[in-house]
mmCIF file with all atom_site columns, C-alpha atoms in Angstrom:
data_model
loop_
_atom_site.group_PDB
_atom_site.id
_atom_site.type_symbol
_atom_site.label_atom_id
_atom_site.label_alt_id
_atom_site.label_comp_id
_atom_site.label_asym_id
_atom_site.label_entity_id
_atom_site.label_seq_id
_atom_site.pdbx_PDB_ins_code
_atom_site.Cartn_x
_atom_site.Cartn_y
_atom_site.Cartn_z
_atom_site.occupancy
_atom_site.B_iso_or_equiv
_atom_site.pdbx_formal_charge
_atom_site.auth_seq_id
_atom_site.auth_comp_id
_atom_site.auth_asym_id
_atom_site.auth_atom_id
_atom_site.pdbx_PDB_model_num
ATOM 1   C CA . MET A 1 1   ? 43.610 88.776  -34.562 1.00 0.00 ? 1   MET A CA 1
ATOM 2   C CA . TYR A 1 2   ? 47.358 88.873  -35.028 1.00 0.00 ? 2   TYR A CA 1
ATOM 3   C CA . ILE A 1 3   ? 48.951 85.886  -33.259 1.00 0.00 ? 3   ILE A CA 1
ATOM 4   C CA . PRO A 1 4   ? 52.728 85.260  -33.350 1.00 0.00 ? 4   PRO A CA 1
ATOM 5   C CA . LYS A 1 5   ? 53.483 81.559  -33.721 1.00 0.00 ? 5   LYS A CA 1
ATOM 6   C CA . HIS A 1 6   ? 54.869 81.296  -30.162 1.00 0.00 ? 6   HIS A CA 1
ATOM 7   C CA . PHE A 1 7   ? 51.482 82.221  -28.724 1.00 0.00 ? 7   PHE A CA 1
ATOM 8   C CA . LYS A 1 8   ? 49.037 80.445  -31.039 1.00 0.00 ? 8   LYS A CA 1
ATOM 9   C CA . VAL A 1 9   ? 46.802 77.771  -29.469 1.00 0.00 ? 9   VAL A CA 1
ATOM 10  C CA . THR A 1 10  ? 44.977 75.237  -31.638 1.00 0.00 ? 10  THR A CA 1
ATOM 11  C CA . ALA A 1 11  ? 43.974 72.463  -29.207 1.00 0.00 ? 11  ALA A CA 1
ATOM 12  C CA . ILE A 1 12  ? 40.173 72.623  -29.344 1.00 0.00 ? 12  ILE A CA 1
ATOM 13  C CA . ASP A 1 13  ? 39.708 70.923  -25.956 1.00 0.00 ? 13  ASP A CA 1
ATOM 14  C CA . GLU A 1 14  ? 41.911 73.532  -24.314 1.00 0.00 ? 14  GLU A CA 1
ATOM 15  C CA . ILE A 1 15  ? 40.059 76.363  -26.043 1.00 0.00 ? 15  ILE A CA 1
ATOM 16  C CA . GLU A 1 16  ? 36.682 74.891  -25.075 1.00 0.00 ? 16  GLU A CA 1
ATOM 17  C CA . GLU A 1 17  ? 37.807 74.728  -21.440 1.00 0.00 ? 17  GLU A CA 1
ATOM 18  C CA . PHE A 1 18  ? 38.920 78.365  -21.631 1.00 0.00 ? 18  PHE A CA 1
ATOM 19  C CA . ILE A 1 19  ? 35.595 79.584  -23.047 1.00 0.00 ? 19  ILE A CA 1
ATOM 20  C CA . THR A 1 20  ? 33.661 77.599  -20.451 1.00 0.00 ? 20  THR A CA 1
ATOM 21  C CA . LYS A 1 21  ? 35.716 79.197  -17.672 1.00 0.00 ? 21  LYS A CA 1
ATOM 22  C CA . TYR A 1 22  ? 35.757 82.753  -19.054 1.00 0.00 ? 22  TYR A CA 1
ATOM 23  C CA . SER A 1 23  ? 32.298 82.705  -20.593 1.00 0.00 ? 23  SER A CA 1
ATOM 24  C CA . PHE A 1 24  ? 31.479 86.407  -20.215 1.00 0.00 ? 24  PHE A CA 1
ATOM 25  C CA . GLY A 1 25  ? 32.264 87.545  -23.745 1.00 0.00 ? 25  GLY A CA 1
ATOM 26  C CA . THR A 1 26  ? 31.937 90.526  -26.054 1.00 0.00 ? 26  THR A CA 1
ATOM 27  C CA . LEU A 1 27  ? 29.689 90.142  -29.098 1.00 0.00 ? 27  LEU A CA 1
ATOM 28  C CA . VAL A 1 28  ? 30.601 92.415  -32.020 1.00 0.00 ? 28  VAL A CA 1
ATOM 29  C CA . THR A 1 29  ? 28.519 93.083  -35.134 1.00 0.00 ? 29  THR A CA 1
ATOM 30  C CA . THR A 1 30  ? 28.270 96.000  -37.541 1.00 0.00 ? 30  THR A CA 1
ATOM 31  C CA . LYS A 1 31  ? 25.470 98.224  -38.784 1.00 0.00 ? 31  LYS A CA 1
ATOM 32  C CA . LYS A 1 32  ? 26.208 100.468 -41.754 1.00 0.00 ? 32  LYS A CA 1
ATOM 33  C CA . SER A 1 33  ? 29.937 99.918  -41.129 1.00 0.00 ? 33  SER A CA 1
ATOM 34  C CA . ARG A 1 34  ? 29.685 101.039 -37.490 1.00 0.00 ? 34  ARG A CA 1
ATOM 35  C CA . PRO A 1 35  ? 30.763 98.404  -34.894 1.00 0.00 ? 35  PRO A CA 1
ATOM 36  C CA . ILE A 1 36  ? 28.261 97.462  -32.184 1.00 0.00 ? 36  ILE A CA 1
ATOM 37  C CA . ALA A 1 37  ? 29.310 95.522  -29.074 1.00 0.00 ? 37  ALA A CA 1
ATOM 38  C CA . THR A 1 38  ? 27.466 93.878  -26.193 1.00 0.00 ? 38  THR A CA 1
ATOM 39  C CA . HIS A 1 39  ? 29.036 92.262  -23.130 1.00 0.00 ? 39  HIS A CA 1
ATOM 40  C CA . LEU A 1 40  ? 27.162 89.138  -22.100 1.00 0.00 ? 40  LEU A CA 1
ATOM 41  C CA . PRO A 1 41  ? 27.420 85.522  -20.872 1.00 0.00 ? 41  PRO A CA 1
ATOM 42  C CA . LEU A 1 42  ? 27.518 82.872  -23.588 1.00 0.00 ? 42  LEU A CA 1
ATOM 43  C CA . TYR A 1 43  ? 27.152 79.113  -23.554 1.00 0.00 ? 43  TYR A CA 1
ATOM 44  C CA . LEU A 1 44  ? 29.347 76.938  -25.785 1.00 0.00 ? 44  LEU A CA 1
ATOM 45  C CA . GLU A 1 45  ? 28.262 73.460  -26.814 1.00 0.00 ? 45  GLU A CA 1
ATOM 46  C CA . LYS A 1 46  ? 28.593 70.873  -29.547 1.00 0.00 ? 46  LYS A CA 1
ATOM 47  C CA . ASP A 1 47  ? 25.695 69.382  -31.499 1.00 0.00 ? 47  ASP A CA 1
ATOM 48  C CA . VAL A 1 48  ? 25.231 65.739  -32.505 1.00 0.00 ? 48  VAL A CA 1
ATOM 49  C CA . ASP A 1 49  ? 27.133 66.344  -35.746 1.00 0.00 ? 49  ASP A CA 1
ATOM 50  C CA . GLY A 1 50  ? 30.154 67.692  -33.905 1.00 0.00 ? 50  GLY A CA 1
ATOM 51  C CA . HIS A 1 51  ? 29.605 71.349  -34.815 1.00 0.00 ? 51  HIS A CA 1
ATOM 52  C CA . TYR A 1 52  ? 30.255 73.961  -32.151 1.00 0.00 ? 52  TYR A CA 1
ATOM 53  C CA . TYR A 1 53  ? 27.851 76.800  -31.511 1.00 0.00 ? 53  TYR A CA 1
ATOM 54  C CA . MET A 1 54  ? 27.163 79.362  -28.824 1.00 0.00 ? 54  MET A CA 1
ATOM 55  C CA . THR A 1 55  ? 23.862 80.464  -27.374 1.00 0.00 ? 55  THR A CA 1
ATOM 56  C CA . GLY A 1 56  ? 22.906 83.638  -25.579 1.00 0.00 ? 56  GLY A CA 1
ATOM 57  C CA . HIS A 1 57  ? 20.269 86.312  -25.306 1.00 0.00 ? 57  HIS A CA 1
ATOM 58  C CA . LEU A 1 58  ? 19.960 90.063  -25.706 1.00 0.00 ? 58  LEU A CA 1
ATOM 59  C CA . ALA A 1 59  ? 17.471 92.583  -24.395 1.00 0.00 ? 59  ALA A CA 1
ATOM 60  C CA . PHE A 1 60  ? 14.649 93.102  -26.883 1.00 0.00 ? 60  PHE A CA 1
ATOM 61  C CA . GLY A 1 61  ? 15.478 96.795  -26.828 1.00 0.00 ? 61  GLY A CA 1
ATOM 62  C CA . ASN A 1 62  ? 19.098 96.145  -27.809 1.00 0.00 ? 62  ASN A CA 1
ATOM 63  C CA . PRO A 1 63  ? 19.298 96.892  -31.562 1.00 0.00 ? 63  PRO A CA 1
ATOM 64  C CA . GLN A 1 64  ? 22.219 94.525  -32.046 1.00 0.00 ? 64  GLN A CA 1
ATOM 65  C CA . TRP A 1 65  ? 20.106 91.419  -32.578 1.00 0.00 ? 65  TRP A CA 1
ATOM 66  C CA . ARG A 1 66  ? 18.512 93.111  -35.572 1.00 0.00 ? 66  ARG A CA 1
ATOM 67  C CA . THR A 1 67  ? 21.933 93.189  -37.283 1.00 0.00 ? 67  THR A CA 1
ATOM 68  C CA . PHE A 1 68  ? 22.272 89.397  -37.370 1.00 0.00 ? 68  PHE A CA 1
ATOM 69  C CA . GLU A 1 69  ? 20.443 88.942  -40.652 1.00 0.00 ? 69  GLU A CA 1
ATOM 70  C CA . GLU A 1 70  ? 22.599 91.437  -42.510 1.00 0.00 ? 70  GLU A CA 1
ATOM 71  C CA . SER A 1 71  ? 25.866 90.315  -40.884 1.00 0.00 ? 71  SER A CA 1
ATOM 72  C CA . GLU A 1 72  ? 27.675 87.588  -42.782 1.00 0.00 ? 72  GLU A CA 1
ATOM 73  C CA . GLU A 1 73  ? 29.784 86.944  -39.684 1.00 0.00 ? 73  GLU A CA 1
ATOM 74  C CA . VAL A 1 74  ? 29.889 88.107  -36.087 1.00 0.00 ? 74  VAL A CA 1
ATOM 75  C CA . LEU A 1 75  ? 32.849 88.231  -33.727 1.00 0.00 ? 75  LEU A CA 1
ATOM 76  C CA . VAL A 1 76  ? 32.860 87.069  -30.112 1.00 0.00 ? 76  VAL A CA 1
ATOM 77  C CA . MET A 1 77  ? 35.838 87.840  -27.874 1.00 0.00 ? 77  MET A CA 1
ATOM 78  C CA . PHE A 1 78  ? 36.684 86.095  -24.617 1.00 0.00 ? 78  PHE A CA 1
ATOM 79  C CA . GLN A 1 79  ? 39.303 87.605  -22.306 1.00 0.00 ? 79  GLN A CA 1
ATOM 80  C CA . GLY A 1 80  ? 41.235 85.585  -19.750 1.00 0.00 ? 80  GLY A CA 1
ATOM 81  C CA . PRO A 1 81  ? 43.722 86.807  -17.141 1.00 0.00 ? 81  PRO A CA 1
ATOM 82  C CA . HIS A 1 82  ? 46.200 89.498  -18.202 1.00 0.00 ? 82  HIS A CA 1
ATOM 83  C CA . ALA A 1 83  ? 48.922 91.522  -16.499 1.00 0.00 ? 83  ALA A CA 1
ATOM 84  C CA . TYR A 1 84  ? 51.830 93.905  -17.007 1.00 0.00 ? 84  TYR A CA 1
ATOM 85  C CA . ILE A 1 85  ? 55.245 92.231  -17.202 1.00 0.00 ? 85  ILE A CA 1
ATOM 86  C CA . SER A 1 86  ? 58.025 94.486  -15.907 1.00 0.00 ? 86  SER A CA 1
ATOM 87  C CA . SER A 1 87  ? 61.381 94.390  -17.692 1.00 0.00 ? 87  SER A CA 1
ATOM 88  C CA . SER A 1 88  ? 62.965 94.422  -14.223 1.00 0.00 ? 88  SER A CA 1
ATOM 89  C CA . TRP A 1 89  ? 61.916 90.785  -13.971 1.00 0.00 ? 89  TRP A CA 1
ATOM 90  C CA . TYR A 1 90  ? 64.259 89.694  -16.776 1.00 0.00 ? 90  TYR A CA 1
ATOM 91  C CA . ASN A 1 91  ? 67.872 88.562  -16.384 1.00 0.00 ? 91  ASN A CA 1
ATOM 92  C CA . HIS A 1 92  ? 68.944 90.959  -19.144 1.00 0.00 ? 92  HIS A CA 1
ATOM 93  C CA . GLU A 1 93  ? 68.037 94.363  -20.542 1.00 0.00 ? 93  GLU A CA 1
ATOM 94  C CA . ASN A 1 94  ? 64.723 94.378  -22.385 1.00 0.00 ? 94  ASN A CA 1
ATOM 95  C CA . VAL A 1 95  ? 61.452 96.272  -22.658 1.00 0.00 ? 95  VAL A CA 1
ATOM 96  C CA . PRO A 1 96  ? 58.275 95.585  -20.611 1.00 0.00 ? 96  PRO A CA 1
ATOM 97  C CA . THR A 1 97  ? 55.287 93.827  -22.119 1.00 0.00 ? 97  THR A CA 1
ATOM 98  C CA . TRP A 1 98  ? 51.805 92.537  -21.348 1.00 0.00 ? 98  TRP A CA 1
ATOM 99  C CA . ASN A 1 99  ? 50.886 88.856  -21.014 1.00 0.00 ? 99  ASN A CA 1
ATOM 100 C CA . TYR A 1 100 ? 47.341 87.647  -21.628 1.00 0.00 ? 100 TYR A CA 1
ATOM 101 C CA . GLN A 1 101 ? 44.986 84.929  -22.825 1.00 0.00 ? 101 GLN A CA 1
ATOM 102 C CA . ALA A 1 102 ? 42.284 85.680  -25.388 1.00 0.00 ? 102 ALA A CA 1
ATOM 103 C CA . VAL A 1 103 ? 40.015 83.763  -27.754 1.00 0.00 ? 103 VAL A CA 1
ATOM 104 C CA . HIS A 1 104 ? 38.160 85.110  -30.787 1.00 0.00 ? 104 HIS A CA 1
ATOM 105 C CA . ILE A 1 105 ? 35.243 83.264  -32.364 1.00 0.00 ? 105 ILE A CA 1
ATOM 106 C CA . TYR A 1 106 ? 33.825 84.000  -35.804 1.00 0.00 ? 106 TYR A CA 1
ATOM 107 C CA . GLY A 1 107 ? 30.469 82.636  -36.868 1.00 0.00 ? 107 GLY A CA 1
ATOM 108 C CA . LYS A 1 108 ? 27.011 83.198  -38.268 1.00 0.00 ? 108 LYS A CA 1
ATOM 109 C CA . ALA A 1 109 ? 24.386 84.429  -35.801 1.00 0.00 ? 109 ALA A CA 1
ATOM 110 C CA . GLU A 1 110 ? 20.643 84.011  -35.966 1.00 0.00 ? 110 GLU A CA 1
ATOM 111 C CA . THR A 1 111 ? 17.720 84.439  -33.597 1.00 0.00 ? 111 THR A CA 1
ATOM 112 C CA . VAL A 1 112 ? 16.069 81.326  -32.183 1.00 0.00 ? 112 VAL A CA 1
ATOM 113 C CA . THR A 1 113 ? 12.596 80.142  -31.272 1.00 0.00 ? 113 THR A CA 1
ATOM 114 C CA . LYS A 1 114 ? 11.063 80.633  -27.845 1.00 0.00 ? 114 LYS A CA 1
ATOM 115 C CA . GLU A 1 115 ? 11.617 76.943  -27.075 1.00 0.00 ? 115 GLU A CA 1
ATOM 116 C CA . GLU A 1 116 ? 15.300 77.185  -27.994 1.00 0.00 ? 116 GLU A CA 1
ATOM 117 C CA . LEU A 1 117 ? 15.633 80.344  -25.907 1.00 0.00 ? 117 LEU A CA 1
ATOM 118 C CA . ILE A 1 118 ? 14.165 78.589  -22.876 1.00 0.00 ? 118 ILE A CA 1
ATOM 119 C CA . ASN A 1 119 ? 16.499 75.620  -23.312 1.00 0.00 ? 119 ASN A CA 1
ATOM 120 C CA . GLY A 1 120 ? 19.452 78.003  -23.440 1.00 0.00 ? 120 GLY A CA 1
ATOM 121 C CA . LEU A 1 121 ? 18.327 79.860  -20.324 1.00 0.00 ? 121 LEU A CA 1
ATOM 122 C CA . LYS A 1 122 ? 17.920 76.586  -18.441 1.00 0.00 ? 122 LYS A CA 1
ATOM 123 C CA . LYS A 1 123 ? 21.498 75.624  -19.315 1.00 0.00 ? 123 LYS A CA 1
ATOM 124 C CA . LEU A 1 124 ? 22.808 78.969  -18.104 1.00 0.00 ? 124 LEU A CA 1
ATOM 125 C CA . LEU A 1 125 ? 20.915 78.632  -14.832 1.00 0.00 ? 125 LEU A CA 1
ATOM 126 C CA . ASN A 1 126 ? 22.159 75.090  -14.326 1.00 0.00 ? 126 ASN A CA 1
ATOM 127 C CA . LYS A 1 127 ? 25.744 76.244  -14.898 1.00 0.00 ? 127 LYS A CA 1
ATOM 128 C CA . TYR A 1 128 ? 25.691 79.276  -12.619 1.00 0.00 ? 128 TYR A CA 1
ATOM 129 C CA . GLU A 1 129 ? 23.052 78.248  -10.058 1.00 0.00 ? 129 GLU A CA 1
ATOM 130 C CA . GLY A 1 130 ? 23.240 74.460  -9.932  1.00 0.00 ? 130 GLY A CA 1
ATOM 131 C CA . HIS A 1 131 ? 26.209 74.287  -7.531  1.00 0.00 ? 131 HIS A CA 1
ATOM 132 C CA . ARG A 1 132 ? 24.819 76.776  -5.013  1.00 0.00 ? 132 ARG A CA 1
ATOM 133 C CA . GLU A 1 133 ? 23.408 75.878  -1.616  1.00 0.00 ? 133 GLU A CA 1
ATOM 134 C CA . ASN A 1 134 ? 19.903 77.056  -2.506  1.00 0.00 ? 134 ASN A CA 1
ATOM 135 C CA . PRO A 1 135 ? 19.851 77.144  -6.311  1.00 0.00 ? 135 PRO A CA 1
ATOM 136 C CA . ILE A 1 136 ? 17.019 78.999  -8.020  1.00 0.00 ? 136 ILE A CA 1
ATOM 137 C CA . LEU A 1 137 ? 16.627 76.957  -11.180 1.00 0.00 ? 137 LEU A CA 1
ATOM 138 C CA . TRP A 1 138 ? 14.071 77.377  -13.946 1.00 0.00 ? 138 TRP A CA 1
ATOM 139 C CA . GLU A 1 139 ? 11.530 75.080  -12.331 1.00 0.00 ? 139 GLU A CA 1
ATOM 140 C CA . LYS A 1 140 ? 11.500 77.167  -9.131  1.00 0.00 ? 140 LYS A CA 1
ATOM 141 C CA . LEU A 1 141 ? 10.532 80.386  -10.888 1.00 0.00 ? 141 LEU A CA 1
ATOM 142 C CA . SER A 1 142 ? 6.839  81.176  -11.303 1.00 0.00 ? 142 SER A CA 1
ATOM 143 C CA . PRO A 1 143 ? 5.361  80.788  -14.815 1.00 0.00 ? 143 PRO A CA 1
ATOM 144 C CA . ASP A 1 144 ? 3.948  84.322  -14.746 1.00 0.00 ? 144 ASP A CA 1
ATOM 145 C CA . LEU A 1 145 ? 7.339  85.832  -13.937 1.00 0.00 ? 145 LEU A CA 1
ATOM 146 C CA . LEU A 1 146 ? 9.075  83.763  -16.601 1.00 0.00 ? 146 LEU A CA 1
ATOM 147 C CA . GLU A 1 147 ? 6.529  84.686  -19.244 1.00 0.00 ? 147 GLU A CA 1
ATOM 148 C CA . THR A 1 148 ? 6.947  88.369  -18.448 1.00 0.00 ? 148 THR A CA 1
ATOM 149 C CA . GLU A 1 149 ? 10.738 88.198  -18.552 1.00 0.00 ? 149 GLU A CA 1
ATOM 150 C CA . LEU A 1 150 ? 10.778 86.203  -21.795 1.00 0.00 ? 150 LEU A CA 1
ATOM 151 C CA . LYS A 1 151 ? 8.953  89.026  -23.547 1.00 0.00 ? 151 LYS A CA 1
ATOM 152 C CA . GLY A 1 152 ? 11.896 91.301  -22.827 1.00 0.00 ? 152 GLY A CA 1
ATOM 153 C CA . ILE A 1 153 ? 14.686 89.233  -24.395 1.00 0.00 ? 153 ILE A CA 1
ATOM 154 C CA . VAL A 1 154 ? 15.672 87.699  -27.720 1.00 0.00 ? 154 VAL A CA 1
ATOM 155 C CA . GLY A 1 155 ? 17.563 84.420  -27.908 1.00 0.00 ? 155 GLY A CA 1
ATOM 156 C CA . PHE A 1 156 ? 20.231 83.720  -30.486 1.00 0.00 ? 156 PHE A CA 1
ATOM 157 C CA . LYS A 1 157 ? 22.794 81.138  -31.517 1.00 0.00 ? 157 LYS A CA 1
ATOM 158 C CA . ILE A 1 158 ? 26.099 81.427  -33.333 1.00 0.00 ? 158 ILE A CA 1
ATOM 159 C CA . LYS A 1 159 ? 27.426 78.604  -35.471 1.00 0.00 ? 159 LYS A CA 1
ATOM 160 C CA . VAL A 1 160 ? 31.191 78.634  -34.993 1.00 0.00 ? 160 VAL A CA 1
ATOM 161 C CA . ARG A 1 161 ? 33.123 78.941  -38.253 1.00 0.00 ? 161 ARG A CA 1
ATOM 162 C CA . GLU A 1 162 ? 36.586 79.930  -37.047 1.00 0.00 ? 162 GLU A CA 1
ATOM 163 C CA . VAL A 1 163 ? 38.457 79.954  -33.744 1.00 0.00 ? 163 VAL A CA 1
ATOM 164 C CA . GLN A 1 164 ? 41.533 82.046  -32.961 1.00 0.00 ? 164 GLN A CA 1
ATOM 165 C CA . ALA A 1 165 ? 43.289 81.645  -29.618 1.00 0.00 ? 165 ALA A CA 1
ATOM 166 C CA . ALA A 1 166 ? 46.298 83.575  -28.318 1.00 0.00 ? 166 ALA A CA 1
ATOM 167 C CA . TYR A 1 167 ? 48.008 82.705  -25.036 1.00 0.00 ? 167 TYR A CA 1
ATOM 168 C CA . LYS A 1 168 ? 50.903 85.153  -24.593 1.00 0.00 ? 168 LYS A CA 1
ATOM 169 C CA . LEU A 1 169 ? 52.602 83.525  -21.617 1.00 0.00 ? 169 LEU A CA 1
ATOM 170 C CA . SER A 1 170 ? 56.295 84.339  -22.145 1.00 0.00 ? 170 SER A CA 1
ATOM 171 C CA . GLN A 1 171 ? 56.826 81.252  -24.311 1.00 0.00 ? 171 GLN A CA 1
ATOM 172 C CA . ASN A 1 172 ? 59.603 83.152  -26.100 1.00 0.00 ? 172 ASN A CA 1
ATOM 173 C CA . ARG A 1 173 ? 61.590 83.695  -22.883 1.00 0.00 ? 173 ARG A CA 1
ATOM 174 C CA . ASP A 1 174 ? 64.233 81.430  -21.376 1.00 0.00 ? 174 ASP A CA 1
ATOM 175 C CA . GLU A 1 175 ? 63.517 79.216  -18.384 1.00 0.00 ? 175 GLU A CA 1
ATOM 176 C CA . GLU A 1 176 ? 65.057 81.606  -15.873 1.00 0.00 ? 176 GLU A CA 1
ATOM 177 C CA . ASP A 1 177 ? 62.953 84.513  -17.107 1.00 0.00 ? 177 ASP A CA 1
ATOM 178 C CA . LYS A 1 178 ? 59.782 82.419  -17.023 1.00 0.00 ? 178 LYS A CA 1
ATOM 179 C CA . LYS A 1 179 ? 60.394 81.375  -13.428 1.00 0.00 ? 179 LYS A CA 1
ATOM 180 C CA . ASN A 1 180 ? 61.146 84.953  -12.405 1.00 0.00 ? 180 ASN A CA 1
ATOM 181 C CA . ILE A 1 181 ? 58.007 86.259  -14.106 1.00 0.00 ? 181 ILE A CA 1
ATOM 182 C CA . ILE A 1 182 ? 55.806 83.642  -12.439 1.00 0.00 ? 182 ILE A CA 1
ATOM 183 C CA . GLY A 1 183 ? 57.283 84.428  -9.033  1.00 0.00 ? 183 GLY A CA 1
ATOM 184 C CA . LYS A 1 184 ? 56.869 88.179  -9.467  1.00 0.00 ? 184 LYS A CA 1
ATOM 185 C CA . LEU A 1 185 ? 53.277 87.791  -10.666 1.00 0.00 ? 185 LEU A CA 1
ATOM 186 C CA . TYR A 1 186 ? 52.452 85.918  -7.458  1.00 0.00 ? 186 TYR A CA 1
ATOM 187 C CA . GLU A 1 187 ? 53.901 88.849  -5.494  1.00 0.00 ? 187 GLU A CA 1
ATOM 188 C CA . GLU A 1 188 ? 51.497 91.291  -7.145  1.00 0.00 ? 188 GLU A CA 1
ATOM 189 C CA . ALA A 1 189 ? 48.378 92.340  -5.227  1.00 0.00 ? 189 ALA A CA 1
ATOM 190 C CA . ASP A 1 190 ? 45.759 91.725  -7.938  1.00 0.00 ? 190 ASP A CA 1
ATOM 191 C CA . VAL A 1 191 ? 43.925 88.490  -8.720  1.00 0.00 ? 191 VAL A CA 1
ATOM 192 C CA . ASN A 1 192 ? 44.571 88.844  -12.456 1.00 0.00 ? 192 ASN A CA 1
ATOM 193 C CA . SER A 1 193 ? 48.319 88.518  -11.917 1.00 0.00 ? 193 SER A CA 1
ATOM 194 C CA . HIS A 1 194 ? 47.872 85.404  -9.789  1.00 0.00 ? 194 HIS A CA 1
ATOM 195 C CA . GLN A 1 195 ? 45.590 83.782  -12.358 1.00 0.00 ? 195 GLN A CA 1
ATOM 196 C CA . LEU A 1 196 ? 48.072 84.609  -15.103 1.00 0.00 ? 196 LEU A CA 1
ATOM 197 C CA . ALA A 1 197 ? 50.883 83.035  -13.076 1.00 0.00 ? 197 ALA A CA 1
ATOM 198 C CA . GLU A 1 198 ? 48.779 79.887  -12.745 1.00 0.00 ? 198 GLU A CA 1
ATOM 199 C CA . ALA A 1 199 ? 48.209 79.850  -16.509 1.00 0.00 ? 199 ALA A CA 1
ATOM 200 C CA . MET A 1 200 ? 51.954 80.194  -17.078 1.00 0.00 ? 200 MET A CA 1
ATOM 201 C CA . MET A 1 201 ? 52.619 77.377  -14.620 1.00 0.00 ? 201 MET A CA 1
ATOM 202 C CA . LYS A 1 202 ? 50.200 75.161  -16.512 1.00 0.00 ? 202 LYS A CA 1
ATOM 203 C CA . SER A 1 203 ? 51.654 76.132  -19.863 1.00 0.00 ? 203 SER A CA 1
ATOM 204 C CA . CYS A 1 204 ? 55.243 75.561  -18.780 1.00 0.00 ? 204 CYS A CA 1
ATOM 205 C CA . LYS A 1 205 ? 54.368 72.429  -16.778 1.00 0.00 ? 205 LYS A CA 1
ATOM 206 C CA . TYR A 1 206 ? 56.066 73.805  -13.701 1.00 0.00 ? 206 TYR A CA 1
ATOM 207 C CA . MET A 1 207 ? 55.530 72.153  -10.347 1.00 0.00 ? 207 MET A CA 1
ATOM 208 C CA . ASP A 1 208 ? 55.174 73.962  -7.022  1.00 0.00 ? 208 ASP A CA 1
#
């Protein structure tokens, strides 16, 4: 994606934290030049050799997994908070804009074995269920149910080849504008605006 230098993020730890937090991504492949997209949760991890890869699963009936073999690369997009920035929030005449955080991952995808699929599903359950009062983890589900459900999905992994991260958080504005934008975002009624304000606070190292 196009990323102006003001907004480019390269710190891998920061990007990893972002993907872990906003892990519901969009997987894009092509079939005969036509784009195909699926929205799904993904799990990012690093192997013993230090290579990053993502794991996930698709419905068996979803034709997208059949495009992996013919796709040299796939694209995964992760979207963070985003919001409209009114030009009335500036200390001078200017046009409005949109602030956002987004990460694009390019890599090679392939289907995995049943054992690898199960390991990936266990990790997803541990992440999203483990902290709950009465977590329903893999071990609590009946073998018959699991076996039935496994027949309906296909596991896959993506070896990460390239990472692109854009955090457009008014880095090109002066300090007064940044403070005004953060304050106005907190006055908005939607959660996205509040989360974006928090991201700007973190980026600018502002204190409450």
